[in-house]
PDB file of C-alpha atoms in Angstrom:
ATOM      1  CA  THR M1380     -68.858  69.547  90.028  1.00 49.00           C
ATOM      2  CA  ASP M1381     -70.296  68.528  87.541  1.00 53.00           C
ATOM      3  CA  ARG M1382     -74.110  67.399  86.070  1.00 52.00           C
ATOM      4  CA  VAL M1383     -74.021  64.432  84.139  1.00 52.00           C
ATOM      5  CA  GLY M1384     -78.013  63.593  83.369  1.00 55.00           C
ATOM      6  CA  HIS M1385     -79.727  64.204  86.155  1.00 52.00           C
ATOM      7  CA  ARG M1386     -76.906  63.423  88.749  1.00 55.00           C
ATOM      8  CA  TYR M1387     -74.001  65.142  90.376  1.00 55.00           C
ATOM      9  CA  VAL M1388     -70.426  63.750  89.663  1.00 59.00           C
ATOM     10  CA  LEU M1389     -67.703  64.922  92.085  1.00 59.00           C
ATOM     11  CA  ASP M1390     -64.645  65.188  90.183  1.00 55.00           C
ATOM     12  CA  GLY M1391     -62.225  65.634  93.384  1.00 54.00           C
ATOM     13  CA  HIS M1392     -61.872  69.399  93.481  1.00 55.00           C
ATOM     14  CA  THR M1393     -63.969  70.778  95.550  1.00 72.00           C
ATOM     15  CA  GLU M1394     -62.181  71.703  98.558  1.00 79.00           C
ATOM     16  CA  PHE M1395     -62.578  74.281 101.451  1.00 85.00           C
ATOM     17  CA  VAL M1396     -60.264  75.927 104.094  1.00 88.00           C
ATOM     18  CA  VAL M1397     -61.702  76.516 106.944  1.00 89.00           C
ATOM     19  CA  GLU M1398     -60.326  77.780 110.468  1.00 88.00           C
ATOM     20  CA  SER M1399     -63.486  77.316 112.558  1.00 91.00           C
ATOM     21  CA  TRP M1400     -66.032  74.709 113.550  1.00 90.00           C
ATOM     22  CA  GLU M1401     -68.662  77.261 112.557  1.00 95.00           C
ATOM     23  CA  GLN M1402     -67.558  77.601 109.595  1.00 92.00           C
ATOM     24  CA  VAL M1403     -67.608  73.769 108.694  1.00 89.00           C
ATOM     25  CA  GLN M1404     -70.975  73.791 110.083  1.00 91.00           C
ATOM     26  CA  ALA M1405     -71.923  76.315 107.369  1.00 92.00           C
ATOM     27  CA  LEU M1406     -70.516  74.027 104.819  1.00 86.00           C
ATOM     28  CA  LEU M1407     -72.607  70.972 106.212  1.00 84.00           C
ATOM     29  CA  GLU M1408     -75.575  73.189 105.941  1.00 87.00           C
ATOM     30  CA  SER M1409     -75.008  73.922 102.663  1.00 83.00           C
ATOM     31  CA  GLY M1410     -74.523  70.601 101.374  1.00 78.00           C
ATOM     32  CA  ASN M1411     -77.486  69.648 103.162  1.00 76.00           C
ATOM     33  CA  GLU M1412     -79.940  71.844 101.481  1.00 78.00           C
ATOM     34  CA  ALA M1413     -78.390  71.014  97.759  1.00 73.00           C
ATOM     35  CA  LYS M1414     -79.501  67.504  98.749  1.00 71.00           C
ATOM     36  CA  ARG M1415     -82.427  65.806  97.026  1.00 68.00           C
ATOM     37  CA  MET M1416     -84.900  64.667  99.770  1.00 67.00           C
ATOM     38  CA  ALA M1417     -88.185  62.849  99.245  1.00 66.00           C
ATOM     39  CA  ALA M1418     -90.827  60.991 101.734  1.00 64.00           C
ATOM     40  CA  THR M1419     -91.214  57.557 101.343  1.00 65.00           C
ATOM     41  CA  ALA M1420     -93.460  55.083 102.771  1.00 59.00           C
ATOM     42  CA  MET M1421     -90.798  54.374 105.062  1.00 61.00           C
ATOM     43  CA  ASN M1422     -89.138  57.919 105.848  1.00 63.00           C
ATOM     44  CA  ASP M1423     -90.530  60.890 105.618  1.00 66.00           C
ATOM     45  CA  ARG M1424     -87.152  62.929 104.680  1.00 64.00           C
ATOM     46  CA  SER M1425     -85.255  60.042 102.600  1.00 65.00           C
ATOM     47  CA  THR M1426     -81.844  61.466 101.423  1.00 67.00           C
ATOM     48  CA  ARG M1427     -81.653  60.619  97.502  1.00 62.00           C
ATOM     49  CA  ALA M1428     -77.750  60.772  97.457  1.00 66.00           C
ATOM     50  CA  HIS M1429     -74.514  59.823  98.895  1.00 70.00           C
ATOM     51  CA  THR M1430     -72.708  62.307 101.012  1.00 73.00           C
ATOM     52  CA  LEU M1431     -69.050  62.238 101.655  1.00 73.00           C
ATOM     53  CA  LEU M1432     -67.296  64.730 104.043  1.00 78.00           C
ATOM     54  CA  VAL M1433     -62.907  64.152 104.075  1.00 80.00           C
ATOM     55  CA  LEU M1434     -61.582  66.133 107.062  1.00 84.00           C
ATOM     56  CA  THR M1435     -57.988  66.938 106.353  1.00 87.00           C
ATOM     57  CA  LEU M1436     -56.109  68.023 109.584  1.00 88.00           C
ATOM     58  CA  THR M1437     -52.749  69.702 109.498  1.00 90.00           C
ATOM     59  CA  GLN M1438     -50.806  69.951 112.325  1.00 92.00           C
ATOM     60  CA  THR M1439     -47.019  71.551 112.961  1.00 94.00           C
ATOM     61  CA  THR M1440     -45.139  70.265 115.857  1.00 93.00           C
ATOM     62  CA  THR M1441     -42.613  72.731 117.902  1.00 94.00           C
ATOM     63  CA  SER M1442     -39.579  71.370 115.669  1.00 95.00           C
ATOM     64  CA  GLY M1443     -41.569  72.457 112.316  1.00 94.00           C
ATOM     65  CA  PHE M1444     -42.723  68.845 111.157  1.00 95.00           C
ATOM     66  CA  GLN M1445     -46.120  68.863 109.373  1.00 94.00           C
ATOM     67  CA  VAL M1446     -48.564  66.104 110.840  1.00 94.00           C
ATOM     68  CA  ARG M1447     -51.455  65.314 108.487  1.00 91.00           C
ATOM     69  CA  SER M1448     -54.576  63.141 109.292  1.00 90.00           C
ATOM     70  CA  ARG M1449     -57.457  62.552 107.306  1.00 85.00           C
ATOM     71  CA  LEU M1450     -60.750  61.781 108.841  1.00 84.00           C
ATOM     72  CA  PHE M1451     -63.264  60.125 106.202  1.00 80.00           C
ATOM     73  CA  LEU M1452     -67.368  60.563 106.819  1.00 79.00           C
ATOM     74  CA  ALA M1453     -70.028  59.138 104.683  1.00 76.00           C
ATOM     75  CA  ASP M1454     -73.585  59.579 104.943  1.00 75.00           C
ATOM     76  CA  LEU M1455     -75.037  57.178 102.309  1.00 73.00           C
ATOM     77  CA  GLY M1456     -78.820  57.453 100.704  1.00 68.00           C
ATOM     78  CA  GLY M1457     -80.537  54.459 102.468  1.00 65.00           C
ATOM     79  CA  SER M1458     -80.816  51.017 100.728  1.00 60.00           C
ATOM     80  CA  GLU M1459     -84.532  50.879 100.053  1.00 65.00           C
ATOM     81  CA  LYS M1460     -86.675  47.692  99.504  1.00 68.00           C
ATOM     82  CA  VAL M1461     -89.026  49.063  96.914  1.00 68.00           C
ATOM     83  CA  SER M1462     -91.985  46.932  98.425  1.00 68.00           C
ATOM     84  CA  LYS M1463     -91.467  48.726 101.925  1.00 69.00           C
ATOM     85  CA  SER M1464     -90.666  52.308 100.719  1.00 65.00           C
ATOM     86  CA  LYS M1465     -93.526  52.117  98.227  1.00 67.00           C
ATOM     87  CA  ALA M1466     -91.247  53.456  95.201  1.00 66.00           C
ATOM     88  CA  ASP M1467     -93.051  52.602  92.642  1.00 68.00           C
ATOM     89  CA  ALA M1468     -96.540  54.145  93.370  1.00 69.00           C
ATOM     90  CA  GLY M1469     -97.623  55.710  90.500  1.00 71.00           C
ATOM     91  CA  LEU M1470     -95.608  54.089  88.634  1.00 72.00           C
ATOM     92  CA  ALA M1471     -97.922  53.087  85.213  1.00 71.00           C
ATOM     93  CA  ALA M1472     -97.338  52.318  81.788  1.00 75.00           C
ATOM     94  CA  PRO M1473     -97.394  54.949  78.950  1.00 75.00           C
ATOM     95  CA  VAL M1474    -100.750  53.507  77.622  1.00 79.00           C
ATOM     96  CA  THR M1475    -103.221  51.275  79.382  1.00 82.00           C
ATOM     97  CA  MET M1476    -105.254  48.893  77.286  1.00 83.00           C
ATOM     98  CA  VAL M1477    -107.651  46.749  78.152  1.00 87.00           C
ATOM     99  CA  GLY M1478    -109.558  44.034  75.878  1.00 89.00           C
ATOM    100  CA  GLY M1479    -107.557  45.371  73.129  1.00 87.00           C
ATOM    101  CA  VAL M1480    -108.679  48.901  73.539  1.00 87.00           C
ATOM    102  CA  GLU M1481    -106.779  51.783  75.048  1.00 83.00           C
ATOM    103  CA  VAL M1482    -108.144  53.115  78.017  1.00 84.00           C
ATOM    104  CA  ASP M1483    -105.632  55.496  79.476  1.00 82.00           C
ATOM    105  CA  ARG M1484    -102.304  57.463  77.794  1.00 82.00           C
ATOM    106  CA  LEU M1485     -99.821  59.217  79.859  1.00 80.00           C
ATOM    107  CA  THR M1486     -97.240  61.974  78.473  1.00 83.00           C
ATOM    108  CA  TRP M1487     -93.947  60.735  77.805  1.00 81.00           C
ATOM    109  CA  HIS M1488     -93.070  63.904  80.277  1.00 83.00           C
ATOM    110  CA  GLU M1489     -95.865  61.897  82.787  1.00 82.00           C
ATOM    111  CA  TYR M1490     -94.336  58.654  82.626  1.00 81.00           C
ATOM    112  CA  TYR M1491     -90.587  59.822  83.663  1.00 80.00           C
ATOM    113  CA  GLN M1492     -91.593  62.038  86.147  1.00 77.00           C
ATOM    114  CA  ARG M1493     -93.447  58.884  87.555  1.00 74.00           C
ATOM    115  CA  ARG M1494     -90.287  56.815  86.963  1.00 79.00           C
ATOM    116  CA  ARG M1495     -88.016  59.155  88.749  1.00 78.00           C
ATOM    117  CA  ARG M1496     -88.720  57.457  92.397  1.00 75.00           C
ATOM    118  CA  ILE M1497     -87.752  54.098  91.132  1.00 76.00           C
ATOM    119  CA  GLN M1498     -84.953  55.087  89.273  1.00 79.00           C
ATOM    120  CA  GLU M1499     -83.366  56.757  92.381  1.00 78.00           C
ATOM    121  CA  THR M1500     -83.576  53.923  94.275  1.00 77.00           C
ATOM    122  CA  GLN M1501     -82.065  51.750  91.829  1.00 79.00           C
ATOM    123  CA  HIS M1502     -79.189  54.006  91.610  1.00 79.00           C
ATOM    124  CA  ILE M1503     -78.979  54.217  95.681  1.00 78.00           C
ATOM    125  CA  ASN M1504     -79.092  50.342  95.851  1.00 79.00           C
ATOM    126  CA  ALA M1505     -76.502  50.062  92.817  1.00 82.00           C
ATOM    127  CA  GLY M1506     -74.129  52.620  94.922  1.00 80.00           C
ATOM    128  CA  LEU M1507     -74.291  50.684  98.193  1.00 79.00           C
ATOM    129  CA  PHE M1508     -73.886  47.085  96.563  1.00 82.00           C
ATOM    130  CA  ALA M1509     -70.681  48.733  94.489  1.00 83.00           C
ATOM    131  CA  LEU M1510     -69.005  50.119  98.101  1.00 80.00           C
ATOM    132  CA  LYS M1511     -69.938  46.559  99.236  1.00 80.00           C
ATOM    133  CA  LYS M1512     -68.018  44.751  96.530  1.00 84.00           C
ATOM    134  CA  VAL M1513     -65.334  47.845  97.188  1.00 81.00           C
ATOM    135  CA  ILE M1514     -65.040  46.932 101.140  1.00 80.00           C
ATOM    136  CA  GLU M1515     -65.219  43.082 100.555  1.00 83.00           C
ATOM    137  CA  ALA M1516     -62.302  43.404  97.986  1.00 83.00           C
ATOM    138  CA  LEU M1517     -60.067  45.567 100.455  1.00 75.00           C
ATOM    139  CA  HIS M1518     -61.185  42.835 103.033  1.00 78.00           C
ATOM    140  CA  THR M1519     -59.638  39.797 101.110  1.00 83.00           C
ATOM    141  CA  ARG M1520     -56.949  41.976  99.939  1.00 76.00           C
ATOM    142  CA  SER M1521     -55.994  43.051 103.826  1.00 73.00           C
ATOM    143  CA  GLU M1522     -56.122  39.425 104.389  1.00 77.00           C
ATOM    144  CA  MET M1523     -53.374  37.994 101.955  1.00 72.00           C
TER     145      MET M1523
END
């Protein structure tokens, strides 16, 4: 897993061998603690990311043949309508002018901190839209 900007990018090499349900639970709890959460007007614990868990089960039959199954579980950060989630609350321009006179100024750090929530919302919604397009493409392909 690499950090790119303010996001983590999964490179496909995160894998753990587990022998018990307790080990699975410990991994899920560890992942949950690493997720960024934030309150919105719609939800007091809004996950700000998507999570994917791929559970691979391998079983060896009595004849020595290996059977492998995969279960894909996705926890998608919820799509948010900005007007309902109030993700833009506190968002302000770096400089506020009234009648040609500067009445307020934010530092660039303050400005980008206030933009963080709206940018997260935009990224979540863009990710869900991309997922929708993939599912539609797979569905269209299966109809051919």
